[in-house]
Coordinates of C-alpha atoms in Angstrom, one line a residue:
Chain A
M1 CA -7.0 -28.9 -1.3
P2 CA -9.6 -27.0 -3.5
K3 CA -13.0 -28.6 -3.8
I4 CA -14.7 -29.3 -7.1
G5 CA -18.2 -27.9 -7.4
T6 CA -20.8 -28.5 -10.1
Y7 CA -23.4 -26.0 -11.0
R8 CA -26.5 -26.5 -13.2
A9 CA -27.3 -24.2 -16.1
N10 CA -29.1 -21.0 -15.0
S11 CA -27.8 -21.2 -11.5
V12 CA -25.8 -18.4 -9.9
I13 CA -22.4 -19.1 -8.3
Y14 CA -22.4 -15.7 -6.5
F15 CA -24.4 -12.5 -6.6
Q16 CA -23.1 -9.0 -6.7
G17 CA -22.9 -7.7 -3.1
D18 CA -22.3 -11.2 -1.6
A19 CA -19.5 -11.5 0.9
A20 CA -16.5 -12.9 -0.9
D21 CA -14.4 -15.7 0.5
K22 CA -13.9 -18.2 -2.4
I23 CA -11.8 -18.1 -5.6
F24 CA -12.9 -20.1 -8.6
V25 CA -11.3 -21.7 -11.6
L26 CA -13.6 -22.8 -14.5
Q27 CA -12.9 -26.4 -15.4
G28 CA -15.8 -27.0 -17.9
G29 CA -19.1 -25.6 -19.0
K30 CA -20.0 -22.0 -19.5
V31 CA -20.0 -19.2 -16.9
V32 CA -20.4 -15.4 -17.5
L33 CA -19.9 -12.5 -15.2
N34 CA -22.6 -9.8 -15.5
Y35 CA -22.0 -6.3 -14.2
S36 CA -22.5 -2.8 -15.4
N37 CA -19.8 -0.4 -16.5
I38 CA -19.2 2.1 -13.7
E39 CA -18.8 4.9 -16.2
T40 CA -21.7 4.4 -18.6
G41 CA -24.0 2.1 -16.6
K42 CA -24.0 -0.2 -19.7
A43 CA -24.5 -3.9 -19.0
I44 CA -21.4 -5.9 -19.5
R45 CA -21.1 -9.7 -20.0
E46 CA -17.8 -11.3 -19.6
V47 CA -17.4 -14.9 -20.6
I48 CA -15.0 -16.9 -18.5
Q49 CA -12.6 -19.1 -20.4
T50 CA -11.9 -22.7 -19.3
G51 CA -9.0 -22.7 -16.9
E52 CA -9.5 -19.0 -16.0
F53 CA -9.7 -17.8 -12.4
F54 CA -12.7 -15.6 -11.3
G55 CA -13.8 -14.0 -8.1
V56 CA -10.1 -13.3 -7.2
K57 CA -10.1 -9.5 -6.4
S58 CA -13.1 -9.4 -4.1
A59 CA -11.9 -12.5 -2.2
L60 CA -8.3 -11.3 -1.8
G61 CA -9.3 -7.7 -1.1
H62 CA -12.1 -8.7 1.4
Y63 CA -14.8 -6.7 -0.3
P64 CA -18.3 -7.7 -1.7
R65 CA -18.6 -9.3 -5.1
E66 CA -18.9 -6.8 -7.9
E67 CA -20.7 -9.0 -10.4
N68 CA -23.1 -11.8 -10.8
A69 CA -21.4 -15.1 -11.8
V70 CA -24.1 -16.9 -13.8
V71 CA -23.9 -20.4 -15.2
L72 CA -25.1 -20.7 -18.8
E73 CA -24.2 -24.3 -19.4
D74 CA -23.7 -27.0 -16.7
A75 CA -20.3 -26.2 -15.2
S76 CA -17.7 -27.6 -13.0
V77 CA -15.4 -25.3 -11.1
L78 CA -12.5 -25.6 -8.7
I79 CA -13.3 -23.8 -5.4
F80 CA -10.4 -22.4 -3.4
T81 CA -10.6 -20.8 0.0
V82 CA -8.3 -17.7 0.2
A83 CA -5.8 -19.7 2.2
E84 CA -5.8 -22.5 -0.4
F85 CA -5.4 -20.0 -3.2
E86 CA -2.4 -18.4 -1.4
A87 CA -0.7 -21.8 -0.9
F88 CA -1.3 -22.7 -4.5
S89 CA -0.2 -19.4 -6.0
L90 CA 3.0 -19.4 -3.9
K91 CA 4.1 -22.5 -5.7
N92 CA 3.0 -21.0 -9.1
T93 CA 4.6 -17.6 -9.1
R94 CA 3.8 -17.1 -12.8
I95 CA 0.1 -17.0 -12.0
I96 CA 0.7 -14.2 -9.5
L97 CA 2.8 -12.3 -12.0
K98 CA 0.1 -12.7 -14.6
M99 CA -2.5 -11.4 -12.2
L100 CA -0.3 -8.6 -11.2
K101 CA -0.1 -7.5 -14.8
V102 CA -3.8 -7.6 -15.2
F103 CA -4.5 -5.9 -12.0
S104 CA -2.0 -3.1 -12.5
N105 CA -3.5 -2.4 -15.9
Q106 CA -6.9 -2.2 -14.3
L107 CA -5.6 0.0 -11.6
R108 CA -4.1 2.4 -14.2
H109 CA -7.3 2.5 -16.1
I110 CA -9.6 3.2 -13.1
H111 CA -7.1 5.7 -11.8
K112 CA -7.4 7.6 -15.1
Q113 CA -11.2 7.5 -14.8
V114 CA -11.0 8.9 -11.3
E115 CA -8.6 11.7 -12.4
S116 CA -11.0 12.6 -15.2
L117 CA -13.7 13.4 -12.7
M118 CA -11.4 15.4 -10.4
D119 CA -11.1 18.6 -12.5
N120 CA -7.5 17.7 -12.0
P121 CA -6.4 19.8 -9.2
T122 CA -3.7 17.3 -8.4
T123 CA -1.6 17.4 -11.5
V124 CA -1.7 21.2 -11.8
N125 CA -0.7 21.7 -8.2
T126 CA 2.1 19.1 -8.1
E127 CA 4.8 21.7 -8.5
M128 CA 3.5 24.0 -5.8
G129 CA 2.6 21.1 -3.6
L130 CA 6.2 19.9 -3.5
Y131 CA 7.4 23.5 -2.8
K132 CA 4.9 23.9 0.0
T133 CA 5.9 20.7 1.5
G134 CA 9.6 21.8 1.6
E135 CA 8.5 25.2 3.0
Y136 CA 6.5 23.4 5.7
Y137 CA 9.4 21.4 6.9
L138 CA 11.7 24.5 6.9
K139 CA 9.2 26.5 8.9
N140 CA 9.0 23.7 11.4
R141 CA 12.8 23.4 11.6
M142 CA 12.9 20.0 10.1
Y143 CA 15.9 20.9 8.1
A144 CA 17.0 17.5 6.8
Q145 CA 13.5 17.0 5.5
A146 CA 13.3 20.5 4.1
K147 CA 16.7 20.0 2.4
Y148 CA 15.4 16.7 0.8
V149 CA 12.1 18.1 -0.5
L150 CA 13.5 21.5 -1.7
G151 CA 16.4 19.6 -3.5
R152 CA 13.8 17.5 -5.2
Y153 CA 11.8 20.5 -6.2
L154 CA 14.9 22.1 -7.8
T155 CA 15.7 18.8 -9.5
Y156 CA 12.3 18.5 -11.1
Y157 CA 11.5 22.1 -11.6
P158 CA 14.9 23.8 -12.1
A159 CA 13.2 26.7 -13.9
G160 CA 10.0 26.5 -11.9
K161 CA 7.8 29.3 -10.8
V162 CA 9.4 29.4 -7.3
A163 CA 12.8 28.0 -8.1
E164 CA 14.6 31.1 -6.8
Q165 CA 12.8 31.1 -3.5
A166 CA 13.3 27.3 -3.3
S167 CA 17.1 27.8 -3.7
K168 CA 17.1 30.4 -0.9
Y169 CA 15.1 28.1 1.3
L170 CA 17.5 25.2 0.5
E171 CA 20.4 27.4 1.4
T172 CA 18.8 28.3 4.7
A173 CA 18.1 24.6 5.4
E174 CA 21.7 23.6 4.6
A175 CA 23.1 26.4 6.7
A176 CA 20.9 25.3 9.6
L177 CA 22.0 21.7 9.1
A178 CA 25.6 22.7 9.0
R179 CA 25.2 24.6 12.2
Y180 CA 23.2 22.1 14.2
G181 CA 24.4 18.9 12.5
S182 CA 22.1 16.5 10.8
S183 CA 20.6 15.3 14.0
V184 CA 17.2 16.9 14.6
P185 CA 16.9 18.9 17.8
K186 CA 15.4 16.9 20.6
D187 CA 12.3 19.1 20.9
S188 CA 11.7 19.0 17.2
P189 CA 8.2 17.9 16.2
I190 CA 9.4 15.1 14.0
M191 CA 8.0 12.3 16.0
S192 CA 4.9 14.1 17.0
P193 CA 3.5 15.7 13.8
G194 CA 0.4 16.7 15.6
E195 CA 2.0 19.5 17.5
N196 CA 3.6 22.0 15.4
T197 CA 3.0 25.3 16.9
R198 CA 6.5 26.4 16.4
A199 CA 6.0 27.8 12.9
C200 CA 8.4 30.6 12.5
P201 CA 10.0 32.6 9.6
P202 CA 12.7 30.5 8.0
S203 CA 15.4 33.1 8.1
A204 CA 18.8 32.1 9.4
Q205 CA 19.0 34.8 12.1
E206 CA 15.8 33.5 13.8
H207 CA 17.5 30.3 14.9
E208 CA 19.1 30.7 18.3
P209 CA 21.8 28.2 18.8
K210 CA 21.3 26.1 21.9
E211 CA 24.5 26.8 23.7
E212 CA 26.0 30.0 24.9
L213 CA 27.7 31.7 22.0
T214 CA 31.3 32.6 22.0
D215 CA 32.2 36.1 20.9
V216 CA 33.4 35.1 17.5
A217 CA 30.2 33.1 17.0
K218 CA 28.1 36.1 17.9
Q219 CA 30.1 38.2 15.5
Y220 CA 29.6 35.7 12.8
Y221 CA 25.8 35.4 13.3
N222 CA 25.6 39.1 13.4
A223 CA 27.3 39.2 10.0
V224 CA 25.0 36.5 8.6
S225 CA 22.1 38.5 9.7
L226 CA 23.4 41.6 7.9
L227 CA 23.9 39.4 4.8
S228 CA 20.4 38.0 4.9
N229 CA 19.1 41.6 5.0
D230 CA 21.1 42.4 1.9
D231 CA 23.4 44.7 3.8
F232 CA 26.4 43.4 1.8
Q233 CA 28.7 46.2 2.7
G234 CA 28.1 45.8 6.4
A235 CA 28.2 42.1 6.3
A236 CA 31.5 42.1 4.3
K237 CA 33.1 44.3 6.9
S238 CA 32.0 42.0 9.8
F239 CA 33.2 38.9 8.0
S240 CA 36.6 40.5 7.2
V241 CA 37.1 41.3 10.9
I242 CA 36.5 37.7 11.8
I243 CA 39.0 36.6 9.1
K244 CA 41.6 39.1 10.2
E245 CA 41.3 38.3 13.9
N246 CA 41.7 34.6 13.0
A247 CA 40.5 33.5 16.4
N248 CA 38.6 30.4 15.5
P249 CA 39.4 28.4 12.3
E250 CA 35.8 27.2 11.9
Y251 CA 34.3 30.7 11.8
V252 CA 37.2 31.9 9.7
A253 CA 36.4 29.3 7.1
K254 CA 32.7 30.1 7.2
S255 CA 33.4 33.8 6.9
Q256 CA 35.7 33.3 4.0
F257 CA 32.9 31.6 2.2
D258 CA 30.1 34.0 3.2
I259 CA 32.1 37.1 2.4
A260 CA 32.2 35.9 -1.2
K261 CA 28.4 36.1 -1.2
C262 CA 28.7 39.8 -0.1
F263 CA 31.1 40.5 -3.0
M264 CA 28.6 38.9 -5.4
G265 CA 25.8 41.0 -3.8
L266 CA 28.0 44.1 -4.5
K267 CA 28.5 42.9 -8.1
Q268 CA 32.2 42.7 -7.5
W269 CA 32.8 39.8 -9.9
D270 CA 36.6 40.1 -10.1
L271 CA 37.0 40.5 -6.4
T272 CA 34.8 37.4 -5.8
I273 CA 36.9 35.3 -8.2
K274 CA 40.2 36.5 -6.8
H275 CA 39.1 36.0 -3.2
L276 CA 37.7 32.5 -3.6
S277 CA 40.7 31.4 -5.7
T278 CA 43.0 32.4 -2.9
V279 CA 40.8 30.6 -0.3
I280 CA 40.7 27.4 -2.3
Q281 CA 44.5 27.5 -2.8
S282 CA 45.1 28.0 0.9
N283 CA 42.5 25.6 2.1
P284 CA 41.9 22.9 -0.5
T285 CA 39.7 20.9 1.9
H286 CA 37.3 23.8 2.7
Q287 CA 33.9 22.5 3.7
D288 CA 32.1 24.7 1.3
M289 CA 34.3 23.8 -1.7
A290 CA 31.4 22.9 -4.1
D291 CA 29.5 26.1 -3.3
M292 CA 32.7 28.2 -3.7
L293 CA 33.3 26.7 -7.1
Y294 CA 29.7 27.4 -8.0
I295 CA 30.1 31.0 -7.0
I296 CA 33.3 31.4 -9.1
G297 CA 31.4 29.9 -12.0
D298 CA 28.5 32.3 -11.4
A299 CA 30.9 35.3 -11.2
W300 CA 32.5 34.3 -14.6
H301 CA 29.0 33.9 -16.0
K302 CA 28.0 37.4 -14.7
K303 CA 31.2 38.8 -16.3
G304 CA 30.1 37.3 -19.6
D305 CA 32.7 34.6 -19.9
S306 CA 30.6 31.5 -20.5
A307 CA 33.5 29.2 -21.3
K308 CA 35.1 29.8 -17.9
A309 CA 31.7 29.6 -16.2
I310 CA 30.9 26.2 -17.8
A311 CA 34.3 24.9 -16.7
F312 CA 33.6 25.8 -13.0
F313 CA 30.1 24.5 -13.1
N314 CA 31.4 21.2 -14.5
K315 CA 33.9 21.1 -11.7
V316 CA 31.0 21.3 -9.2
I317 CA 29.2 18.5 -10.9
S318 CA 32.2 16.2 -11.0
M319 CA 33.0 16.6 -7.3
P320 CA 32.4 13.5 -5.3
G321 CA 29.7 13.5 -2.7
D322 CA 26.1 14.4 -2.2
D323 CA 24.2 14.2 -5.5
D324 CA 21.5 16.5 -4.3
S325 CA 23.7 19.2 -2.9
S326 CA 22.4 22.6 -3.7
A327 CA 25.6 23.6 -5.4
R328 CA 25.3 20.6 -7.7
I329 CA 21.7 21.3 -8.5
K330 CA 22.4 25.0 -9.1
A331 CA 25.4 24.2 -11.3
K332 CA 23.3 21.8 -13.4
K333 CA 20.6 24.4 -13.7
A334 CA 23.2 27.0 -14.7
L335 CA 24.7 24.7 -17.3
N336 CA 21.4 24.0 -18.8
T337 CA 20.7 27.7 -19.1
L338 CA 24.1 28.4 -20.6
K339 CA 23.8 25.5 -23.1
G340 CA 20.3 26.5 -24.0
A341 CA 21.4 30.1 -24.7
Chain B
M1 CA 9.7 -14.2 4.6
A2 CA 11.7 -15.6 1.7
D3 CA 15.4 -15.5 1.6
L4 CA 16.1 -12.0 0.3
A5 CA 19.9 -12.3 0.6
A6 CA 20.2 -12.4 -3.2
F7 CA 18.5 -9.0 -3.4
T8 CA 20.9 -7.0 -1.3
R9 CA 21.8 -4.9 -4.2
F10 CA 18.3 -3.5 -4.2
A11 CA 18.5 -2.7 -0.5
R12 CA 18.4 0.8 0.7
T13 CA 18.9 2.1 4.2
Y14 CA 17.5 5.3 5.7
K15 CA 18.4 7.1 8.9
E16 CA 15.9 8.2 11.5
G17 CA 13.9 11.1 10.2
E18 CA 15.1 10.7 6.6
I19 CA 12.6 11.1 3.8
I20 CA 12.2 8.1 1.5
F21 CA 10.0 10.1 -0.9
S22 CA 8.0 13.2 -0.6
E23 CA 4.4 13.9 -1.5
F24 CA 4.1 15.4 -5.0
E25 CA 7.4 14.0 -6.1
P26 CA 7.2 11.9 -9.2
G27 CA 8.1 8.3 -8.4
D28 CA 8.9 5.1 -10.3
S29 CA 9.9 2.8 -7.4
F30 CA 8.1 1.2 -4.6
Y31 CA 9.4 -0.4 -1.4
L32 CA 9.2 -3.4 0.8
I33 CA 10.2 -2.8 4.4
Q34 CA 12.7 -5.3 5.7
S35 CA 13.3 -3.7 9.1
G36 CA 12.3 -0.5 11.0
R37 CA 9.2 1.6 10.8
V38 CA 8.1 4.0 8.2
K39 CA 5.5 6.6 8.7
I40 CA 3.3 7.8 5.9
T41 CA 2.3 11.5 6.3
K42 CA 0.6 14.2 4.4
I43 CA 0.7 18.0 5.1
V44 CA -2.9 19.2 5.4
G45 CA -3.2 22.9 5.9
D46 CA -0.5 23.6 8.5
I47 CA -0.4 20.2 10.1
E48 CA 1.6 17.2 9.2
K49 CA -0.9 14.4 9.5
N50 CA 0.1 10.8 10.2
L51 CA -1.7 8.5 7.9
D52 CA -0.1 5.3 8.8
I53 CA 2.9 3.6 10.4
L54 CA 4.2 0.6 8.5
S55 CA 6.7 -2.1 9.4
A56 CA 8.2 -5.2 7.9
P57 CA 7.1 -6.8 5.6
E58 CA 4.7 -4.2 4.4
I59 CA 4.8 -2.5 0.9
F60 CA 4.5 1.2 0.2
G61 CA 4.7 3.5 -2.8
E62 CA 3.1 0.9 -5.0
M63 CA 1.1 3.5 -6.9
A64 CA 4.4 4.2 -8.7
I65 CA 3.1 1.7 -11.3
L66 CA 1.0 4.6 -12.5
E67 CA 3.6 6.3 -14.7
G68 CA 4.3 9.8 -13.8
A69 CA 1.7 10.0 -11.1
P70 CA 3.0 12.1 -8.2
R71 CA 3.4 10.6 -4.8
S72 CA 0.2 11.0 -2.8
A73 CA 1.9 11.1 0.6
T74 CA 5.4 11.4 2.2
A75 CA 7.3 8.4 3.5
I76 CA 9.7 9.0 6.4
A77 CA 11.9 6.6 8.3
V78 CA 10.8 6.7 12.0
E79 CA 13.9 4.9 13.0
P80 CA 16.8 3.3 11.0
V81 CA 15.0 1.6 8.2
K82 CA 16.0 -1.1 5.6
V83 CA 13.9 -1.5 2.5
L84 CA 14.1 -3.2 -0.9
E85 CA 13.6 -0.9 -3.7
F86 CA 11.6 -2.1 -6.7
N87 CA 11.2 -0.6 -10.1
R88 CA 10.1 -1.7 -13.5
A89 CA 13.6 -3.0 -14.2
N90 CA 14.0 -5.3 -11.2
F91 CA 10.3 -6.0 -10.6
E92 CA 10.0 -9.3 -12.4
I93 CA 13.3 -10.8 -11.0
L94 CA 12.3 -9.8 -7.5
M95 CA 8.8 -11.1 -7.8
M96 CA 9.8 -14.4 -9.4
G97 CA 12.3 -15.0 -6.5
N98 CA 9.8 -13.9 -3.9
P99 CA 6.3 -15.2 -4.3
Q100 CA 5.3 -14.0 -0.9
I101 CA 6.1 -10.4 -1.9
A102 CA 4.3 -10.9 -5.2
L103 CA 1.2 -12.2 -3.4
R104 CA 1.3 -9.3 -0.9
L105 CA 1.5 -6.9 -3.8
L106 CA -1.4 -8.6 -5.5
K107 CA -3.5 -8.0 -2.4
V108 CA -2.5 -4.4 -2.2
F109 CA -3.5 -4.0 -5.8
T110 CA -6.9 -5.6 -5.3
K111 CA -7.5 -3.2 -2.5
R112 CA -6.4 -0.2 -4.5
I113 CA -8.5 -1.1 -7.5
Y114 CA -11.5 -1.3 -5.2
D115 CA -10.7 2.0 -3.5
Q116 CA -10.4 3.7 -6.9
K117 CA -13.5 2.1 -8.3
R118 CA -15.6 3.1 -5.2
R119 CA -14.1 6.6 -5.4
F120 CA -15.1 6.8 -9.0
M121 CA -18.7 5.8 -8.2
I122 CA -18.9 8.3 -5.4
L123 CA -17.6 11.1 -7.6
K124 CA -20.0 10.1 -10.4
L125 CA -23.0 11.0 -8.2
D126 CA -24.2 14.5 -8.7
D127 CA -26.1 14.9 -5.5
P128 CA -23.7 16.0 -2.6
Q129 CA -25.8 14.2 0.0
A130 CA -25.7 11.0 -2.0
K131 CA -21.9 11.4 -2.3
I132 CA -21.4 11.7 1.4
A133 CA -23.9 8.8 2.1
D134 CA -21.9 6.7 -0.4
V135 CA -18.7 7.4 1.4
F136 CA -20.2 5.7 4.5
L137 CA -21.5 2.8 2.4
M138 CA -18.0 2.3 1.0
L139 CA -16.5 2.3 4.5
D140 CA -19.1 -0.1 5.6
E141 CA -18.3 -2.5 2.8
T142 CA -14.6 -2.5 3.4
Q143 CA -14.5 -2.3 7.2
G144 CA -17.5 -4.5 7.9
G145 CA -16.7 -6.7 10.9
I146 CA -13.1 -5.5 11.2
A147 CA -12.5 -3.8 14.5
F148 CA -12.9 -0.4 12.9
E149 CA -16.5 0.0 13.7
E150 CA -19.0 -1.2 16.2
E151 CA -21.8 -2.9 14.4
T152 CA -25.2 -3.1 16.1
G153 CA -28.1 -3.7 13.8
D154 CA -28.3 -0.8 11.2
R155 CA -26.2 1.5 13.3
R156 CA -22.6 2.0 12.3
E157 CA -19.8 3.8 14.0
F158 CA -16.9 5.0 11.7
K159 CA -13.5 6.2 12.8
I160 CA -13.4 9.0 10.3
T161 CA -13.2 12.8 10.4
V162 CA -14.8 15.5 8.4
P163 CA -11.8 16.2 6.2
D164 CA -11.5 12.5 5.5
V165 CA -15.1 12.3 4.4
A166 CA -14.5 15.4 2.2
H167 CA -11.4 13.8 0.6
W168 CA -13.4 10.7 -0.4
A169 CA -16.3 12.7 -1.6
G170 CA -14.1 15.0 -3.7
M171 CA -15.4 18.0 -1.9
D172 CA -13.9 20.8 0.1
A173 CA -14.1 20.4 3.9
A174 CA -16.7 23.2 4.2
E175 CA -19.1 21.7 1.8
A176 CA -18.8 18.3 3.4
Q177 CA -19.3 19.9 6.8
N178 CA -22.5 21.5 5.5
V179 CA -23.9 18.2 4.3
L180 CA -22.9 16.4 7.5
S181 CA -24.5 19.1 9.6
H182 CA -27.6 18.7 7.6
F183 CA -27.7 15.0 8.2
A184 CA -27.0 15.6 11.9
N185 CA -30.0 18.0 12.0
Q186 CA -32.1 15.3 10.4
H187 CA -30.9 12.9 13.1
R188 CA -29.5 10.6 10.5
I189 CA -26.0 10.8 11.9
E190 CA -24.2 11.9 15.0
L191 CA -21.0 13.9 14.6
F192 CA -18.1 13.5 17.1
V193 CA -14.5 14.8 17.0
D194 CA -12.9 11.6 16.0
H195 CA -15.8 9.5 14.8
I196 CA -19.2 9.6 13.1
V197 CA -22.2 7.5 13.8
V198 CA -24.6 6.6 11.1
K199 CA -27.9 5.7 12.7
N200 CA -29.3 3.6 9.8
I201 CA -26.9 2.4 7.1
N202 CA -29.8 1.1 5.0
D203 CA -31.3 4.6 4.9
F204 CA -28.1 5.8 3.2
S205 CA -28.1 2.8 0.9
R206 CA -31.6 3.7 -0.3
L207 CA -30.6 7.3 -0.7
V208 CA -27.6 6.4 -2.9
N209 CA -29.5 3.8 -4.9
S210 CA -32.3 6.3 -5.7
K211 CA -29.8 8.8 -7.0
R212 CA -27.6 6.3 -8.8
K213 CA -30.4 5.0 -10.9
Q214 CA -31.4 8.4 -12.3

């Protein structure tokens, strides 16, 4: 139970700098809090209303009193220990909610004051900060994390300074995830962020799969490597060999998708559309469906047929599944550009 | 902990290694951990630094009440994690039904207000030496007697590194290092890899007060 305390006029309930362990409610009389404005140094005098709590923040936050609580007219106050205040407030949730509102306003205000002194490097660099965070995870082979952060970057900054590079990184991260699964390699630094000496260029061909590769896999990665070096002709040839030999359905499906990227690189819009339409018809559950639809849309767009492009981008967006997939993000971005034009 | 069964629709689950939010991402929700551990990290230079590991029933992301403010750190699930997600829309319902959570958040806010206020006072000082000295005074005020430091007379030991000091003082690490080396040369502090000893905290208090009054 809280105690009742009485204070004579001109006495002080607590001084600035005192250790704080009590919370008060004014029952009668007159009490003021004296402190100086942290910005201007101006003396401030805050009159406590009857029934009002004071001394709450320093007591709950375990820091020294920030003001002098001075009695102007004989006063009686309820004195709570922190434990008593907690028990009391838990039965009076409205009081906590009211204080939460007051405190969150104070927090907003002081936060703005701090920002004003910071020459604001934070807000300016938010965009690059997000990008760099994604890049860090990619370089450290934390693909799931890289995918998340880069996806967020493209969501917030679809036309950002480094959006193009972010899309490329995102594709790399997704390709790596598709290859290795969503589980992080055992030796990944995820649980030990202190050691991260494995920084390496985030290009797909750098990542050696753990197991011994089959011939078709070697062929495939060789082709991917050509593709990432913009050797579209060479890559297309290698992918088409894999498709023709038809030795492993997984690599055939991957190659069917990746060869379309080669065609796009060679600016063969019609060929891209024809090829992917055939793939979609023959394999309606293809794992890269969303990305293939996006590429078809992109090919129509490049051909100058906005209506068809929009139709395909809309198909990508209406597909069930991962909201943050790169295909979906890219389709949204493309639609925005087309509609804005 | 209160019965949170009624709030399952605000529940979110995350897999091991999954990011809950990333540093620099705008955010409008904050989280109460129900099970599992969440680590709070920040990428500093080329190193992902662990700031904290939190578990039930801790709250994180509460600075989301500052509209539009970017996240100041990344939150990652260390293991399968269950959280309740709060935002402006469900905030009051959740709080009314869960006074314990409300009280916990209230305490978090008091701490944040103090941190920001102290930060402001430090940044307001013009003199770099006074800024750094005030960082130690702030740490002394908040950590006094709580396991963080060993208190013997006026001597204080702080588990803090140079980049941390620089962060609080709003300086770059090189500038903070300069001032700290200067203090070390004057035998006012001792620098260690993972901690810093202030030989006479009152000495710093006098320094800060003389600069603040000007």
